[in-house]
XYZ file of C-alpha atoms in Angstrom:
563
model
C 0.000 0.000 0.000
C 1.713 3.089 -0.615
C 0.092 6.397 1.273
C 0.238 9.579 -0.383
C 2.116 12.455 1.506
C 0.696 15.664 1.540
C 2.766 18.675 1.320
C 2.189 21.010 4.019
C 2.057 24.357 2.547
C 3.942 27.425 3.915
C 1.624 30.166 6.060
C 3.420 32.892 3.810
C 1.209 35.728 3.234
C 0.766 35.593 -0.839
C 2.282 39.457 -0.874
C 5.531 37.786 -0.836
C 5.042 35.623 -4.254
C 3.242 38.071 -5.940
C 5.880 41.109 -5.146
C 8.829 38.856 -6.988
C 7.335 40.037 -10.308
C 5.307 42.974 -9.648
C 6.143 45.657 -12.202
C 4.993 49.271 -13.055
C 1.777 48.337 -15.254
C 0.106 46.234 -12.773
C 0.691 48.772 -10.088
C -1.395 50.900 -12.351
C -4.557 48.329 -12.844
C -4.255 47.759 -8.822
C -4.172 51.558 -8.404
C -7.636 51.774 -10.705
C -9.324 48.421 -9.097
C -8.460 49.731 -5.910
C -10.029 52.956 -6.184
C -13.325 51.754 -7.700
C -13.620 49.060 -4.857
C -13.103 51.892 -2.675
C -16.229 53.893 -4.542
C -18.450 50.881 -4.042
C -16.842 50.066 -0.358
C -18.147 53.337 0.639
C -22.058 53.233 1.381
C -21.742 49.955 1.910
C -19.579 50.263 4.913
C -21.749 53.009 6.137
C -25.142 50.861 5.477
C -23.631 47.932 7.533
C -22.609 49.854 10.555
C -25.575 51.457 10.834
C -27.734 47.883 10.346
C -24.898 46.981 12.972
C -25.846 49.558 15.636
C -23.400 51.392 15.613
C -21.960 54.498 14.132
C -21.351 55.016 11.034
C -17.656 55.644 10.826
C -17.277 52.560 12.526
C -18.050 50.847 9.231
C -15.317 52.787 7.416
C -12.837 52.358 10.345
C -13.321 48.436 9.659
C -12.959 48.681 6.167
C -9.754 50.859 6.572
C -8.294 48.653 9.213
C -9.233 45.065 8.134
C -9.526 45.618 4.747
C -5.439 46.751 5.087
C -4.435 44.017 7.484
C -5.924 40.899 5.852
C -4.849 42.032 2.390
C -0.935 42.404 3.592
C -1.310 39.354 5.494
C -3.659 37.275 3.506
C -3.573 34.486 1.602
C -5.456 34.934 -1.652
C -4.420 37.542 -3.894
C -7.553 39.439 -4.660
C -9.453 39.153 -1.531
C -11.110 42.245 -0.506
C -12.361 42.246 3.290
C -14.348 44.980 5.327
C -17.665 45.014 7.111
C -20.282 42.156 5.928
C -24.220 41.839 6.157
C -23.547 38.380 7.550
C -22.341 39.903 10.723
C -24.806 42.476 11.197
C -27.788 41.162 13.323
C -24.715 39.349 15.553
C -23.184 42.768 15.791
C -26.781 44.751 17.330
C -27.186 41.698 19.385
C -23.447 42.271 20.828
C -23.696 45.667 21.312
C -27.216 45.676 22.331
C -26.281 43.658 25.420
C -23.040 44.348 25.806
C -22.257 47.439 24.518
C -18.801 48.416 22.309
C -16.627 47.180 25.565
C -18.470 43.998 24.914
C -18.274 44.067 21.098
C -14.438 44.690 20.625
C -13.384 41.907 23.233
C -16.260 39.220 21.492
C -14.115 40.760 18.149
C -10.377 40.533 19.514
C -11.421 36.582 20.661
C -12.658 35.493 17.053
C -9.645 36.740 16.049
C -6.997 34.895 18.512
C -9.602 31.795 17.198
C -8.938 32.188 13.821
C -5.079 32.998 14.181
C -5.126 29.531 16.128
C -7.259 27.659 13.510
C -4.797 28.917 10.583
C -1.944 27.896 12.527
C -2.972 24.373 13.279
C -3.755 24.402 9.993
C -7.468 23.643 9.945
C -8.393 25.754 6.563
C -9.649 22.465 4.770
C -11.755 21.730 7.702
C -14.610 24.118 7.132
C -15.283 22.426 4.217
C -16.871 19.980 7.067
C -19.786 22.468 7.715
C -22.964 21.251 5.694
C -24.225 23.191 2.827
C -27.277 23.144 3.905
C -26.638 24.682 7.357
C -24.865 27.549 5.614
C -27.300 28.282 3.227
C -30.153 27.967 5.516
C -28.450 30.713 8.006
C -27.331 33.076 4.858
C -30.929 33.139 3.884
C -32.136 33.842 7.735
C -29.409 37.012 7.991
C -30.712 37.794 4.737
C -34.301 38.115 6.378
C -33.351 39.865 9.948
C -31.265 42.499 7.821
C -34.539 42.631 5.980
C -36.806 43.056 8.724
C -34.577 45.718 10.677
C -34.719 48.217 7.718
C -38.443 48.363 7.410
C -38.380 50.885 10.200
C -36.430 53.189 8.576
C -37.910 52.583 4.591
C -41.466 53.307 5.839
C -40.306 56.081 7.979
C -41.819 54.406 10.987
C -41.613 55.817 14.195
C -41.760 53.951 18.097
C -43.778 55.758 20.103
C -42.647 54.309 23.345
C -38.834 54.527 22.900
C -38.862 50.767 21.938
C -35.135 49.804 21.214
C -35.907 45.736 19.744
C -33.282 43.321 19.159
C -34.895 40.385 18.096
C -36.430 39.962 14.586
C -39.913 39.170 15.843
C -39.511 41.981 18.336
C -38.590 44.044 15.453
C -41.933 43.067 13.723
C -44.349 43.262 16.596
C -43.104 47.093 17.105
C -43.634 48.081 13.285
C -46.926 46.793 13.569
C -47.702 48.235 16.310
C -46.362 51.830 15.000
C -47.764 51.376 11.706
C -50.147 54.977 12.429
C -46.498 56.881 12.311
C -45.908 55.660 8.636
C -44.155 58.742 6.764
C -45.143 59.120 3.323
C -42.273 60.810 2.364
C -39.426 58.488 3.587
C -41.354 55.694 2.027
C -41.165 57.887 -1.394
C -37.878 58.357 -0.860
C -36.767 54.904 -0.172
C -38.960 53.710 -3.401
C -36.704 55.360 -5.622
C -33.712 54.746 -3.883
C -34.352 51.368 -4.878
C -35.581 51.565 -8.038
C -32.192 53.287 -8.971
C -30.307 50.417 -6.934
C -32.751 47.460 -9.420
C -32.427 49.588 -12.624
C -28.828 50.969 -12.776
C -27.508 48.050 -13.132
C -29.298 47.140 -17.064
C -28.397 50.502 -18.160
C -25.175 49.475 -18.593
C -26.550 46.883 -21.738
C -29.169 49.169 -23.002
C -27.386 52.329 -23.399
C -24.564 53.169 -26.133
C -20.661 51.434 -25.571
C -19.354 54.556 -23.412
C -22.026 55.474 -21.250
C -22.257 51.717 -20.763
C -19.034 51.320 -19.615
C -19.295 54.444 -17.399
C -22.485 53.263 -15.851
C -21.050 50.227 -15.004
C -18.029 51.486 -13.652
C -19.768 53.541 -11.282
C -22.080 51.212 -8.365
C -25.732 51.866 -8.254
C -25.586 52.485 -4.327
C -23.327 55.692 -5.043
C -26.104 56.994 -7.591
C -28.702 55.957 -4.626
C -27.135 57.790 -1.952
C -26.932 61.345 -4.194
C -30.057 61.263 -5.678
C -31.492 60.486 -1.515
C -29.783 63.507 -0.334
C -31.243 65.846 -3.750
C -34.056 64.587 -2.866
C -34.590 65.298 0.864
C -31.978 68.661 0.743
C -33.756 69.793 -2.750
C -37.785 69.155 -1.897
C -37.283 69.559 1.895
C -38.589 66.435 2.641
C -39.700 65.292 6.442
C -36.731 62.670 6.319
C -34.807 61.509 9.048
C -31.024 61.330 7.829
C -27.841 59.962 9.400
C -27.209 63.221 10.787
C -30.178 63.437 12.570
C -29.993 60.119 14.355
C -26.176 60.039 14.887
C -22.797 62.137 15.318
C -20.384 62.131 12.505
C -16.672 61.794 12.845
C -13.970 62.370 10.523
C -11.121 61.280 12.783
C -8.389 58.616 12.357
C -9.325 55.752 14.301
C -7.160 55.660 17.381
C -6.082 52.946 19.346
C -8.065 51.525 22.175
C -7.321 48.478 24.394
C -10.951 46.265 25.379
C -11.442 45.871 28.699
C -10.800 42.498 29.578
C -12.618 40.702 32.450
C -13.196 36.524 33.272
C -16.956 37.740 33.360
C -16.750 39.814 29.933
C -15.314 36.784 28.635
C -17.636 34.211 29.732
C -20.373 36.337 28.530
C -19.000 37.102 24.667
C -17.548 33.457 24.370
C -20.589 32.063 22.603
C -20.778 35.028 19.932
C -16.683 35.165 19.603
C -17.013 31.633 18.640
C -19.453 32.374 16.372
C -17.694 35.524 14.547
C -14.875 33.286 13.948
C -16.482 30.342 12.243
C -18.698 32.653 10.324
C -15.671 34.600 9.150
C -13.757 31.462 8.336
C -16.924 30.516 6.177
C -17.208 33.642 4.802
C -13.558 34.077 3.728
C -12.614 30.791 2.513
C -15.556 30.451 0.209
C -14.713 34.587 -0.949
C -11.687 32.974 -2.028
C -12.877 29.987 -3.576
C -14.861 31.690 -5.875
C -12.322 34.318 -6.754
C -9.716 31.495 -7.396
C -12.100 30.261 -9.999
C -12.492 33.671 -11.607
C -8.426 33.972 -11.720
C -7.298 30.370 -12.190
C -5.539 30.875 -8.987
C -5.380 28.779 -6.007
C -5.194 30.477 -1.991
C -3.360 29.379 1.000
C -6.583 28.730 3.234
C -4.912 28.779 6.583
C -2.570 31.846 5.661
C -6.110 33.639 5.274
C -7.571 32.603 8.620
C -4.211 34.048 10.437
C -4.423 37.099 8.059
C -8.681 36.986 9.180
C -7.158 36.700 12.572
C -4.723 39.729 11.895
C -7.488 41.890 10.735
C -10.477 41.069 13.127
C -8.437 42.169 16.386
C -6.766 45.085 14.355
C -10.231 46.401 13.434
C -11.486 45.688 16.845
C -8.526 47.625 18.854
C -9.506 50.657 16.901
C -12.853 50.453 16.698
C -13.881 48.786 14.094
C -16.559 45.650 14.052
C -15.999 41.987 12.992
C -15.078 41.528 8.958
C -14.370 39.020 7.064
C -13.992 38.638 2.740
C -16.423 40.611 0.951
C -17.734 38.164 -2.376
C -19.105 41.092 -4.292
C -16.295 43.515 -3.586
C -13.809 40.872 -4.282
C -15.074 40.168 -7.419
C -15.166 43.667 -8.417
C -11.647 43.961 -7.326
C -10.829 41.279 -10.303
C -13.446 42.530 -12.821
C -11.702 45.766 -12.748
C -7.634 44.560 -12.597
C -6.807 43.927 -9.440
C -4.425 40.680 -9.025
C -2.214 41.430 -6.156
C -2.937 42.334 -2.488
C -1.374 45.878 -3.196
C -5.368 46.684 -4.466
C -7.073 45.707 -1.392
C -4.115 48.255 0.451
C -4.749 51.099 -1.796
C -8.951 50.768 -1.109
C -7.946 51.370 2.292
C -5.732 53.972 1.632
C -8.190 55.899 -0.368
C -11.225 54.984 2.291
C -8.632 56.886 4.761
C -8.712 59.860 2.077
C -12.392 59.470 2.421
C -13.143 59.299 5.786
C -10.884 63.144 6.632
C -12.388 64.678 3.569
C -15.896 63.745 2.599
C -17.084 61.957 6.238
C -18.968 64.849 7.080
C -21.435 64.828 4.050
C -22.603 61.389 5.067
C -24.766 63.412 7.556
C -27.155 64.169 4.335
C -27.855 60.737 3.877
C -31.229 59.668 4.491
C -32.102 56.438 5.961
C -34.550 55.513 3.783
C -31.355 55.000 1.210
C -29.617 53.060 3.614
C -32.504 50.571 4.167
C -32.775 50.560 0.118
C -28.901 49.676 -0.284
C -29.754 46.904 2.869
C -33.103 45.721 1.022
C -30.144 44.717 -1.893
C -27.453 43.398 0.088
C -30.260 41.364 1.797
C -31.921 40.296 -1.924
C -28.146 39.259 -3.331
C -27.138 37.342 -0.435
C -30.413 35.356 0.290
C -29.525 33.221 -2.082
C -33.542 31.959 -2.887
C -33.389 29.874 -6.237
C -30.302 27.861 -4.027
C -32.978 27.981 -1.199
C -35.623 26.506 -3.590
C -33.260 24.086 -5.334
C -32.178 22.647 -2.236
C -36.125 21.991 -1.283
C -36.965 20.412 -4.728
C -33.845 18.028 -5.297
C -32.956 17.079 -1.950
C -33.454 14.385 1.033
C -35.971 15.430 3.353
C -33.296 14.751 6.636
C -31.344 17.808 4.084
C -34.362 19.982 4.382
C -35.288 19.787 7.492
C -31.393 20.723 8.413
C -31.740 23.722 6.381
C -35.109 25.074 7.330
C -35.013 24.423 10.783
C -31.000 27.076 10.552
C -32.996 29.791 8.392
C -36.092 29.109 11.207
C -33.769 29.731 14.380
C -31.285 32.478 12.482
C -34.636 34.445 12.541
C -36.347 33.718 15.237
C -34.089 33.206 17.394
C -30.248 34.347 16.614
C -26.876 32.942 14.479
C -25.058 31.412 17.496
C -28.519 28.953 18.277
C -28.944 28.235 14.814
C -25.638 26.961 14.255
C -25.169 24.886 17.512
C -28.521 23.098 16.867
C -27.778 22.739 12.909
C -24.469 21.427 13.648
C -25.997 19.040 16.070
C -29.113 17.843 13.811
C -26.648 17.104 11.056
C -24.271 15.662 12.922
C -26.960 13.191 14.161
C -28.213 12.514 10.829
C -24.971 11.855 9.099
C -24.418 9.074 12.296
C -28.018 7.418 10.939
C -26.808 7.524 7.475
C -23.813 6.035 8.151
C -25.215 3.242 10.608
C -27.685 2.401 7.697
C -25.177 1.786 5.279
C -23.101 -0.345 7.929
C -24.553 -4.131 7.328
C -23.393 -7.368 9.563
C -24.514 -10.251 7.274
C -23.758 -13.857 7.926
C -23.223 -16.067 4.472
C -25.842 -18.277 2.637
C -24.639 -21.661 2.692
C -25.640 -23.462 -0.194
C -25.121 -27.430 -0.291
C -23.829 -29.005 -3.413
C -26.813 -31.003 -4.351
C -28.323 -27.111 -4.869
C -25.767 -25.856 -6.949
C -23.581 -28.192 -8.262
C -21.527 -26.347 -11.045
C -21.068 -22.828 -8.947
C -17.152 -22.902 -8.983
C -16.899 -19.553 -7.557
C -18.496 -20.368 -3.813
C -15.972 -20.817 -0.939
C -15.957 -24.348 1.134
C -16.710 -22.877 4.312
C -15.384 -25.989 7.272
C -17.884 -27.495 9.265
C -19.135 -25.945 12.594
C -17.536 -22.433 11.093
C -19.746 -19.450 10.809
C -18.584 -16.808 8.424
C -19.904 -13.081 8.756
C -19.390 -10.151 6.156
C -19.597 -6.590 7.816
C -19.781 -4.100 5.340
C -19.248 -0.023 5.843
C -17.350 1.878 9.021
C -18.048 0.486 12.501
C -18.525 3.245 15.210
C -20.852 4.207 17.922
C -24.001 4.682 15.401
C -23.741 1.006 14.211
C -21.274 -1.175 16.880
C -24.071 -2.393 18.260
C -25.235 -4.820 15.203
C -21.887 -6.998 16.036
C -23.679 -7.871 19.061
C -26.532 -8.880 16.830
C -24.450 -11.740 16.021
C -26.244 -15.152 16.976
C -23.448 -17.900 17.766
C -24.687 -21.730 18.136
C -22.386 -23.539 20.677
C -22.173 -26.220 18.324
C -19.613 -23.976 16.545
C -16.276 -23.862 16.867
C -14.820 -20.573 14.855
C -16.313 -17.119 14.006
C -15.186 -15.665 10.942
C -15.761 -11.629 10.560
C -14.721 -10.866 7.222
C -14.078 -6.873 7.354
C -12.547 -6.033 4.154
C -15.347 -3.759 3.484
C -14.498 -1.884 6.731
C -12.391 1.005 6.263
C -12.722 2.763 9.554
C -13.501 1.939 13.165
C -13.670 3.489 16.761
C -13.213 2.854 20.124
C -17.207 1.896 20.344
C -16.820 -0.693 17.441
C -13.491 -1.501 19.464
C -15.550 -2.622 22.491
C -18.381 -4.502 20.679
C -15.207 -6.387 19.206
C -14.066 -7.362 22.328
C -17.663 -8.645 23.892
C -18.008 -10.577 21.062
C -14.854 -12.320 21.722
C -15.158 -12.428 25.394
C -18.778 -14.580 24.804
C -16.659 -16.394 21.951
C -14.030 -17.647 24.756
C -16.945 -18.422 27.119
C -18.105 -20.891 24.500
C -14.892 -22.306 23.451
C -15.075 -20.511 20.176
C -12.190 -19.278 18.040
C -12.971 -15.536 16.658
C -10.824 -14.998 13.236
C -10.688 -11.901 11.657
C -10.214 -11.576 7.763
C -8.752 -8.557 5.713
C -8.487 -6.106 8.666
C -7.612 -2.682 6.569
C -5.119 -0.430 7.749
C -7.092 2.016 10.138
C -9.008 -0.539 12.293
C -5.716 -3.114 12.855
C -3.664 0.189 13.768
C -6.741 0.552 16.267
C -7.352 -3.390 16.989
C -3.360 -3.198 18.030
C -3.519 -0.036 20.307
C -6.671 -1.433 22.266
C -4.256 -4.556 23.161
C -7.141 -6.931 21.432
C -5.170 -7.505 18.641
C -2.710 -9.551 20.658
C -6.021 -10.921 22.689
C -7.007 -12.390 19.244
C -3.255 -13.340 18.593
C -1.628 -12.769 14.967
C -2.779 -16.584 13.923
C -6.598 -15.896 14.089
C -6.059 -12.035 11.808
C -5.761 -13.393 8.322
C -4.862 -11.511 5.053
C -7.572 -13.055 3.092
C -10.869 -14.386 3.479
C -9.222 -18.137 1.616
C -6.862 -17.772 4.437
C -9.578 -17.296 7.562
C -10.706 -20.193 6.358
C -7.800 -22.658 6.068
C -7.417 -21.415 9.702
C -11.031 -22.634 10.599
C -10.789 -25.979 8.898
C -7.770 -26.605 10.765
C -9.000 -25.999 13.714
């Protein structure tokens, strides 16, 4: 047998393979991609913080910060990180309960997580999370971020101060505040979003220029100037960013969390959550951007560089962020193929943030919810949803509906632990169906006479085929095993059985402590490499002794007849 060696590959940030033949002209493409990624970067960031309660230049601090840090340290090329929709409803949660203290050390812990995962190299191992439980909880943030912008598209007011977290909370208070609609947000909002659905097919309709111009320039930036004409211009009755929070243009500056065992125990649960989301999120940013390039990324360089980023943003305060698919993918549409584009859209976000910062304070929040109404609509990912509902098993279904049910009803962290744990138990069915203990037909010669191809089992010898891996789910079925005393050897034939545990281990060893009892030999046929390696640390190997542990099944049974 000869086993394939994997090589381990180096946590080397991809900077230092792409510098070795960087020249002048692809400066100049990064310099362009990062500047547009920048443009669209912009009222996204801003939307975000706001849907994550907090301030707006928190958004752009994150982007500034993270986006920097994870493209110097990263390991794709053309990754572009900042503030994510995915995080958003975890983020008011945070800071609803534990305010910004709270958030930044929940933020600074994902990060020491993910620094720890890429280190002990467990990239590849997300792959382990079932598609089903990520689409289900995509397509429940998709719904909460939803849901908390209704407030502001309608223009709806809460009478009694109401501050909700929860989705449903969220709904029972517009409903209950519906009399305080506001025609003219709602107006506004409409055609925020109309500009957000339409700009997008100008781009094929018009002539080649003003196509390619369109399309250079994001519909959200269009959205957010025509919201402020409208509501500066006509003098709407709209509430804008301004009037619901206080603008800052300054640097972010460094602050230390406070760190407490209490704080801790508290933000554990959501740290652990921000870091598995943001592994998720990342890794499968860079999967599809690898396929867009032809490239490949160092998975576990990313998580450090995820890491990197996450406790940078949070010690100046940022939020959590992780890799953006849409703004990577603008990134490469527009020339960007080294991490020097993701550094110069932070650079020109810090250019931002000291010159134009103030004149986010026009913004009205009916545009915000519009730009949220689209991030929500992009990521939801429906037609998957729906696909996933027609094609698959119903154990598949139930997975993913029951994630998208608790993500909004409940919250991210619940819907993943009881995901994880549904799937987990149905994969341990699965597998303990398709693990069979059969004993052989024995067919006499007088029935089939000219069958060369059956073996001469010995008299008194039982012969049983297991077929599939033996652990906990399905170790009980060798106990299932009926033995007649007037029997002499037991033959489990297990070359069929690629993998077993300490479970299977101890069902092994019953049967052969009820074989002894009955002065019954137990030989074991074909043992594959995993379960002898197993078989010999558990010290039953040796119980069994080498004689009885046979190659081949012809061999089990030259064993048996001579005994």
């Amino acid at each position: 047998m000869i086993k394939m060696e994997q090589k381990k590959e180096k946590l080397q940030p991809k900077i230092c393979k792409t510098m070795k033949k960087y020249n002048a002209k692809q400066f100049a493409k990064d310099v362009v991609a990062g500047i547009i990624v920048a443009i669209i970067a912009l009222p996204l960031s801003i939307a975000l913080a706001l849907a994550s309660g907090v301030g707006p230049e928190q958004g752009i601090y994150t982007a500034i910060i993270a986006g920097f840090l994870i493209s110097l340290f990263g390991g794709s090329r053309v990754q572009i990180a900042g503030p994510t929709a995915a995080f958003a409803t975890i983020v008011a949660g945070i800071v609803a309960k534990q305010g910004m203290e709270g958030l930044a050390l929940a933020t600074v812990l994902a990060g020491i997580f993910l620094i720890v995962m890429g280190i002990l190299r467990l990239g590849n191992l997300i792959r382990f999370i079932p598609y089903t439980i990520t689409t289900g909880f995509t397509a429940g943030i998709a719904v909460t971020i939803l849901v908390g912008q209704l407030k502001d598209f309608f223009g709806i007011t809460y009478q009694n101060g109401e501050k909700p977290i929860e989705t449903i909370e969220k709904l029972e208070a517009l409903f209950a505040n519906t009399s305080t609609f506001n025609m003219d947000a709602f107006i506004v909002g409409a055609v925020c979003l109309v500009i957000l659905i339409v700009w997008p097919y100008l781009g094929n309709v018009l002539p080649k220029k003003a196509g390619a111009f369109i399309s250079a320039v994001p519909g959200s930036l269009i959205a957010v100037f025509a919201g402020i004409a409208m509501v500066s211009g006509l003098k709407m009755d709209v509430n804008t960013i301004g009037d619901l929070y206080t603008i800052s243009n300054k640097l972010p500056s460094f602050t230390m969390p406070v760190i407490s065992i209490s704080t801790i125990r508290s933000v554990l649960p959501d740290a652990a959550t921000i870091a598995v989301l943001a592994a998720i999120e990342s890794l499968l940013s860079c999967v599809v951007a690898d396929s867009i390039i032809h490239s490949k990324h160092n998975s576990n360089m990313e998580l450090v560089a995820q890491g990197i980023g996450n406790i940078g943003s949070a010690m100046f305060g940022g939020i959590p962020a992780t890799g953006a698919i849409a703004r990577t993918a603008a990134n490469i549409k527009n020339g960007g193929r080294t991490p020097v584009a993701g550094m110069v859209h932070a650079v020109v976000l810090v250019l931002v943030l000291v010159l134009l910062m103030p004149y986010a304070a026009l913004i009205p929040m009916p545009t915000i919810a519009a730009i949220l109404f689209m991030v929500a609509y992009n990521m939801c990912g429906w037609r998957t949803f729906a696909h996933v509902v027609k094609t698959s098993p119903k154990s598949d279904i139930t997975v993913m509906v029951l994630t998208f049910a608790l993500t909004v009803i409940f919250d991210l962290v619940v819907a993943i632990e009881f995901g994880m744990i549904l799937a987990c138990l149905l994969f341990m069915k699965r597998m303990s169906d398709v693990t069979n203990v059969e004993g052989w037909t024995y067919i006499s010669d007088e029935d089939d006479v000219d069958a060369i191809d059956l073996k001469v089992v010995p008299d008194n010898t039982l012969v049983y085929e297991i077929s599939g891996p033996l652990f906990f789910g399905a170790a009980d079925k060798l106990l299932s095993i009926t033995i007649d005393e007037s029997m002499n050897c037991l033959i489990l034939r297990m070359r069929s059985v690629n993998a077993i545990d300490a479970t299977a281990v101890h069902s092994i060893e019953q049967l052969y402590e009820k074989c002894c009892k009955r002065g019954i030999t137990l030989v074991l046929s074909h043992v594959n490499e995993q379960p002898e390696s197993v078989l010999r640390k558990s010290g039953l190997y040796e119980k069994i002794q080498e004689e009885n542990i046979c190659v081949h099944i012809d061999d089990a049974l030259q064993r048996a007849a001579n005994l």
